[in-house]
Amino acid sequence: MIVAASTETDTLAGFSNYGNQTVHLAAPGEKIYSTGHNTSVPYLHKQGTSMAAPHVTGALALMMARFPAYTYQQLIQKLLDNSDNIPALNNYVMNGRRLNLEKAIDPPLIMF
């Protein structure tokens, strides 16, 4: 999957790759609180498609746990089918898609 980085206002991040025929979806890639590589600053805000791609990877991992019988292709399709269409992303990613994990794991798994 090819992932673009979106902002908190659902626009394409200025540093992100894009291509409405090649990029599958956007995911949060700006102001991501993550671990630092310096012991004096253990946590910091980062940005980049390298912050967006792990959101998609994590979403797929959760979907694999939720739908264990699904093939990889079925998981990808379900993720894409349940992504949000964001008009501001239409010229940058296929169908203006932005990751929506809540919709992708619907119906939710409820354990009692």
Short mmCIF file of N, CA and C in Angstrom, two decimals:
data_model
loop_
_atom_site.label_atom_id
_atom_site.label_comp_id
_atom_site.label_asym_id
_atom_site.label_seq_id
_atom_site.Cartn_x
_atom_site.Cartn_y
_atom_site.Cartn_z
N MET A 1 0.84 -1.18 0.00
CA MET A 1 0.00 0.00 0.00
C MET A 1 0.88 1.24 0.00
N ILE A 2 0.43 2.23 -0.70
CA ILE A 2 1.14 3.51 -0.73
C ILE A 2 0.31 4.50 0.07
N VAL A 3 0.96 5.16 1.02
CA VAL A 3 0.27 6.00 1.99
C VAL A 3 0.79 7.43 1.93
N ALA A 4 -0.13 8.38 1.89
CA ALA A 4 0.20 9.80 1.99
C ALA A 4 -0.03 10.25 3.43
N ALA A 5 0.53 11.38 3.77
CA ALA A 5 0.35 11.94 5.12
C ALA A 5 -0.69 13.05 5.08
N SER A 6 -1.64 12.95 6.01
CA SER A 6 -2.66 14.00 6.14
C SER A 6 -2.41 14.82 7.39
N THR A 7 -3.02 15.98 7.42
CA THR A 7 -2.89 16.88 8.57
C THR A 7 -4.10 16.70 9.49
N GLU A 8 -4.06 17.39 10.61
CA GLU A 8 -5.18 17.33 11.55
C GLU A 8 -6.44 17.99 10.99
N THR A 9 -6.30 18.76 9.92
CA THR A 9 -7.47 19.39 9.28
C THR A 9 -7.88 18.65 8.01
N ASP A 10 -7.42 17.42 7.86
CA ASP A 10 -7.77 16.56 6.71
C ASP A 10 -7.38 17.15 5.37
N THR A 11 -6.19 17.72 5.31
CA THR A 11 -5.61 18.14 4.04
C THR A 11 -4.31 17.36 3.86
N LEU A 12 -3.77 17.40 2.67
CA LEU A 12 -2.50 16.73 2.41
C LEU A 12 -1.39 17.53 3.08
N ALA A 13 -0.53 16.85 3.82
CA ALA A 13 0.61 17.52 4.44
C ALA A 13 1.54 18.02 3.33
N GLY A 14 2.09 19.19 3.50
CA GLY A 14 2.93 19.80 2.49
C GLY A 14 4.15 18.99 2.11
N PHE A 15 4.63 18.14 2.99
CA PHE A 15 5.82 17.33 2.75
C PHE A 15 5.49 15.96 2.15
N SER A 16 4.21 15.64 2.01
CA SER A 16 3.79 14.29 1.64
C SER A 16 3.92 14.00 0.15
N ASN A 17 4.13 12.72 -0.13
CA ASN A 17 4.00 12.24 -1.50
C ASN A 17 2.52 12.26 -1.88
N TYR A 18 2.22 12.18 -3.16
CA TYR A 18 0.82 12.13 -3.57
C TYR A 18 0.72 11.59 -4.98
N GLY A 19 -0.47 11.22 -5.37
CA GLY A 19 -0.76 10.73 -6.71
C GLY A 19 -2.13 10.08 -6.71
N ASN A 20 -3.09 10.71 -7.36
CA ASN A 20 -4.46 10.20 -7.28
C ASN A 20 -4.67 8.91 -8.06
N GLN A 21 -3.66 8.43 -8.75
CA GLN A 21 -3.72 7.13 -9.42
C GLN A 21 -2.80 6.11 -8.76
N THR A 22 -1.95 6.56 -7.84
CA THR A 22 -0.94 5.66 -7.27
C THR A 22 -0.97 5.54 -5.75
N VAL A 23 -1.46 6.54 -5.06
CA VAL A 23 -1.47 6.52 -3.59
C VAL A 23 -2.83 6.02 -3.12
N HIS A 24 -2.82 4.96 -2.32
CA HIS A 24 -4.07 4.30 -1.92
C HIS A 24 -4.90 5.10 -0.93
N LEU A 25 -4.28 5.69 0.07
CA LEU A 25 -5.02 6.47 1.06
C LEU A 25 -4.07 7.33 1.86
N ALA A 26 -4.66 8.27 2.59
CA ALA A 26 -3.90 9.13 3.50
C ALA A 26 -4.17 8.68 4.93
N ALA A 27 -3.22 8.97 5.79
CA ALA A 27 -3.34 8.68 7.22
C ALA A 27 -2.62 9.79 7.97
N PRO A 28 -2.93 9.95 9.26
CA PRO A 28 -2.28 11.02 10.02
C PRO A 28 -0.75 10.95 9.93
N GLY A 29 -0.15 12.08 9.59
CA GLY A 29 1.30 12.11 9.45
C GLY A 29 1.93 13.38 9.97
N GLU A 30 1.17 14.15 10.72
CA GLU A 30 1.66 15.42 11.24
C GLU A 30 1.33 15.51 12.73
N LYS A 31 2.25 16.06 13.50
CA LYS A 31 2.06 16.21 14.95
C LYS A 31 1.80 14.86 15.63
N ILE A 32 2.59 13.86 15.26
CA ILE A 32 2.46 12.52 15.83
C ILE A 32 3.42 12.42 17.01
N TYR A 33 2.88 12.18 18.18
CA TYR A 33 3.69 12.07 19.40
C TYR A 33 4.36 10.71 19.40
N SER A 34 5.68 10.69 19.39
CA SER A 34 6.42 9.44 19.27
C SER A 34 7.69 9.48 20.11
N THR A 35 8.36 8.36 20.15
CA THR A 35 9.61 8.29 20.89
C THR A 35 10.71 9.01 20.14
N GLY A 36 11.63 9.60 20.90
CA GLY A 36 12.78 10.26 20.31
C GLY A 36 13.99 9.35 20.34
N HIS A 37 15.03 9.73 19.65
CA HIS A 37 16.25 8.93 19.65
C HIS A 37 17.31 9.51 20.58
N ASN A 38 16.96 10.57 21.26
CA ASN A 38 17.89 11.23 22.16
C ASN A 38 17.36 11.05 23.59
N THR A 39 18.20 10.61 24.49
CA THR A 39 17.73 10.36 25.86
C THR A 39 17.30 11.63 26.58
N SER A 40 17.78 12.79 26.14
CA SER A 40 17.36 14.03 26.79
C SER A 40 15.95 14.44 26.37
N VAL A 41 15.49 13.93 25.23
CA VAL A 41 14.14 14.20 24.75
C VAL A 41 13.52 12.85 24.36
N PRO A 42 12.95 12.15 25.35
CA PRO A 42 12.45 10.80 25.05
C PRO A 42 11.21 10.76 24.16
N TYR A 43 10.40 11.82 24.17
CA TYR A 43 9.19 11.87 23.35
C TYR A 43 9.11 13.23 22.67
N LEU A 44 8.63 13.23 21.44
CA LEU A 44 8.50 14.46 20.70
C LEU A 44 7.48 14.30 19.58
N HIS A 45 7.09 15.42 18.99
CA HIS A 45 6.16 15.40 17.86
C HIS A 45 6.96 15.23 16.58
N LYS A 46 6.52 14.29 15.76
CA LYS A 46 7.19 14.02 14.49
C LYS A 46 6.20 14.19 13.35
N GLN A 47 6.74 14.23 12.14
CA GLN A 47 5.89 14.32 10.96
C GLN A 47 6.53 13.57 9.82
N GLY A 48 5.72 13.17 8.87
CA GLY A 48 6.22 12.49 7.68
C GLY A 48 5.34 11.33 7.27
N THR A 49 5.57 10.87 6.05
CA THR A 49 4.86 9.67 5.62
C THR A 49 5.33 8.48 6.44
N SER A 50 6.52 8.59 7.03
CA SER A 50 7.01 7.53 7.92
C SER A 50 6.25 7.51 9.24
N MET A 51 5.44 8.51 9.50
CA MET A 51 4.53 8.50 10.65
C MET A 51 3.14 8.04 10.20
N ALA A 52 2.79 8.28 8.93
CA ALA A 52 1.48 7.88 8.41
C ALA A 52 1.41 6.38 8.14
N ALA A 53 2.45 5.82 7.56
CA ALA A 53 2.45 4.39 7.21
C ALA A 53 2.22 3.48 8.42
N PRO A 54 2.81 3.75 9.59
CA PRO A 54 2.53 2.89 10.75
C PRO A 54 1.08 2.93 11.21
N HIS A 55 0.37 4.01 10.95
CA HIS A 55 -1.06 4.04 11.27
C HIS A 55 -1.80 2.99 10.45
N VAL A 56 -1.46 2.89 9.18
CA VAL A 56 -2.11 1.91 8.31
C VAL A 56 -1.69 0.49 8.70
N THR A 57 -0.42 0.29 8.99
CA THR A 57 0.06 -1.02 9.42
C THR A 57 -0.64 -1.45 10.70
N GLY A 58 -0.75 -0.55 11.65
CA GLY A 58 -1.44 -0.86 12.91
C GLY A 58 -2.91 -1.16 12.69
N ALA A 59 -3.54 -0.41 11.80
CA ALA A 59 -4.96 -0.65 11.49
C ALA A 59 -5.13 -2.04 10.90
N LEU A 60 -4.25 -2.42 9.98
CA LEU A 60 -4.35 -3.75 9.38
C LEU A 60 -4.09 -4.85 10.42
N ALA A 61 -3.19 -4.62 11.35
CA ALA A 61 -2.94 -5.60 12.41
C ALA A 61 -4.18 -5.79 13.27
N LEU A 62 -4.83 -4.70 13.63
CA LEU A 62 -6.06 -4.80 14.42
C LEU A 62 -7.17 -5.49 13.62
N MET A 63 -7.23 -5.21 12.34
CA MET A 63 -8.22 -5.86 11.49
C MET A 63 -7.96 -7.36 11.37
N MET A 64 -6.69 -7.75 11.31
CA MET A 64 -6.35 -9.18 11.26
C MET A 64 -6.83 -9.89 12.53
N ALA A 65 -6.70 -9.23 13.66
CA ALA A 65 -7.18 -9.81 14.92
C ALA A 65 -8.70 -9.88 14.95
N ARG A 66 -9.34 -8.88 14.38
CA ARG A 66 -10.80 -8.80 14.39
C ARG A 66 -11.42 -9.75 13.38
N PHE A 67 -10.78 -9.92 12.23
CA PHE A 67 -11.30 -10.76 11.14
C PHE A 67 -10.25 -11.82 10.76
N PRO A 68 -10.00 -12.80 11.61
CA PRO A 68 -8.92 -13.76 11.38
C PRO A 68 -9.10 -14.62 10.13
N ALA A 69 -10.30 -14.79 9.63
CA ALA A 69 -10.53 -15.62 8.45
C ALA A 69 -10.29 -14.85 7.14
N TYR A 70 -10.15 -13.55 7.21
CA TYR A 70 -9.96 -12.74 6.01
C TYR A 70 -8.57 -12.96 5.44
N THR A 71 -8.48 -12.94 4.11
CA THR A 71 -7.17 -12.96 3.47
C THR A 71 -6.59 -11.55 3.53
N TYR A 72 -5.31 -11.44 3.21
CA TYR A 72 -4.66 -10.13 3.18
C TYR A 72 -5.39 -9.21 2.20
N GLN A 73 -5.74 -9.75 1.03
CA GLN A 73 -6.43 -8.94 0.02
C GLN A 73 -7.79 -8.46 0.53
N GLN A 74 -8.51 -9.32 1.25
CA GLN A 74 -9.81 -8.93 1.80
C GLN A 74 -9.66 -7.83 2.85
N LEU A 75 -8.61 -7.93 3.66
CA LEU A 75 -8.37 -6.91 4.68
C LEU A 75 -8.08 -5.56 4.03
N ILE A 76 -7.22 -5.57 3.02
CA ILE A 76 -6.88 -4.33 2.30
C ILE A 76 -8.15 -3.72 1.70
N GLN A 77 -8.95 -4.55 1.05
CA GLN A 77 -10.16 -4.03 0.41
C GLN A 77 -11.13 -3.46 1.44
N LYS A 78 -11.29 -4.16 2.57
CA LYS A 78 -12.18 -3.67 3.63
C LYS A 78 -11.66 -2.34 4.18
N LEU A 79 -10.35 -2.23 4.35
CA LEU A 79 -9.76 -0.98 4.84
C LEU A 79 -10.05 0.16 3.86
N LEU A 80 -9.84 -0.09 2.57
CA LEU A 80 -10.07 0.94 1.56
C LEU A 80 -11.55 1.28 1.42
N ASP A 81 -12.40 0.25 1.43
CA ASP A 81 -13.84 0.48 1.28
C ASP A 81 -14.42 1.28 2.45
N ASN A 82 -13.79 1.19 3.60
CA ASN A 82 -14.31 1.87 4.79
C ASN A 82 -13.51 3.11 5.17
N SER A 83 -12.68 3.57 4.26
CA SER A 83 -11.97 4.82 4.49
C SER A 83 -12.91 5.98 4.20
N ASP A 84 -12.63 7.12 4.79
CA ASP A 84 -13.45 8.31 4.56
C ASP A 84 -13.04 8.99 3.26
N ASN A 85 -14.02 9.49 2.52
CA ASN A 85 -13.73 10.30 1.36
C ASN A 85 -13.64 11.74 1.81
N ILE A 86 -12.46 12.31 1.66
CA ILE A 86 -12.20 13.69 2.06
C ILE A 86 -12.02 14.52 0.79
N PRO A 87 -12.96 15.40 0.46
CA PRO A 87 -12.87 16.17 -0.78
C PRO A 87 -11.52 16.87 -0.99
N ALA A 88 -10.92 17.36 0.08
CA ALA A 88 -9.63 18.07 -0.04
C ALA A 88 -8.50 17.14 -0.48
N LEU A 89 -8.72 15.82 -0.40
CA LEU A 89 -7.69 14.85 -0.79
C LEU A 89 -7.93 14.25 -2.17
N ASN A 90 -9.05 14.61 -2.82
CA ASN A 90 -9.42 13.99 -4.10
C ASN A 90 -8.34 14.08 -5.16
N ASN A 91 -7.62 15.16 -5.24
CA ASN A 91 -6.58 15.31 -6.27
C ASN A 91 -5.26 14.67 -5.88
N TYR A 92 -5.18 14.12 -4.68
CA TYR A 92 -3.90 13.63 -4.16
C TYR A 92 -3.84 12.14 -3.88
N VAL A 93 -4.95 11.53 -3.51
CA VAL A 93 -4.98 10.09 -3.24
C VAL A 93 -6.22 9.49 -3.92
N MET A 94 -6.17 8.20 -4.22
CA MET A 94 -7.28 7.53 -4.88
C MET A 94 -8.59 7.77 -4.14
N ASN A 95 -9.56 8.30 -4.83
CA ASN A 95 -10.89 8.55 -4.27
C ASN A 95 -10.89 9.42 -3.02
N GLY A 96 -9.82 10.18 -2.80
CA GLY A 96 -9.76 11.06 -1.63
C GLY A 96 -9.82 10.33 -0.30
N ARG A 97 -9.33 9.11 -0.27
CA ARG A 97 -9.46 8.27 0.93
C ARG A 97 -8.54 8.70 2.06
N ARG A 98 -9.13 8.65 3.29
CA ARG A 98 -8.35 8.83 4.51
C ARG A 98 -8.74 7.71 5.47
N LEU A 99 -7.76 7.14 6.11
CA LEU A 99 -7.95 6.03 7.03
C LEU A 99 -9.05 6.31 8.05
N ASN A 100 -9.92 5.31 8.26
CA ASN A 100 -10.93 5.36 9.31
C ASN A 100 -11.00 3.97 9.93
N LEU A 101 -10.24 3.75 10.99
CA LEU A 101 -10.17 2.44 11.62
C LEU A 101 -11.51 2.03 12.22
N GLU A 102 -12.22 2.97 12.80
CA GLU A 102 -13.51 2.63 13.43
C GLU A 102 -14.44 1.96 12.42
N LYS A 103 -14.53 2.52 11.24
CA LYS A 103 -15.39 1.92 10.21
C LYS A 103 -14.82 0.60 9.71
N ALA A 104 -13.50 0.49 9.63
CA ALA A 104 -12.87 -0.71 9.09
C ALA A 104 -13.06 -1.93 9.98
N ILE A 105 -13.18 -1.74 11.29
CA ILE A 105 -13.38 -2.89 12.18
C ILE A 105 -14.84 -3.10 12.55
N ASP A 106 -15.74 -2.39 11.88
CA ASP A 106 -17.16 -2.55 12.13
C ASP A 106 -17.63 -3.87 11.53
N PRO A 107 -18.46 -4.64 12.14
CA PRO A 107 -19.00 -4.40 13.47
C PRO A 107 -17.95 -4.68 14.54
N PRO A 108 -17.99 -3.91 15.62
CA PRO A 108 -16.98 -4.08 16.67
C PRO A 108 -17.13 -5.43 17.36
N LEU A 109 -16.01 -5.93 17.82
CA LEU A 109 -16.00 -7.18 18.58
C LEU A 109 -16.27 -6.84 20.03
N ILE A 110 -17.35 -7.40 20.57
CA ILE A 110 -17.71 -7.13 21.96
C ILE A 110 -17.59 -8.43 22.75
N MET A 111 -16.79 -8.40 23.79
CA MET A 111 -16.61 -9.58 24.63
C MET A 111 -17.25 -9.34 25.98
N PHE A 112 -17.96 -10.32 26.48
CA PHE A 112 -18.58 -10.23 27.80
C PHE A 112 -17.97 -11.24 28.72
#
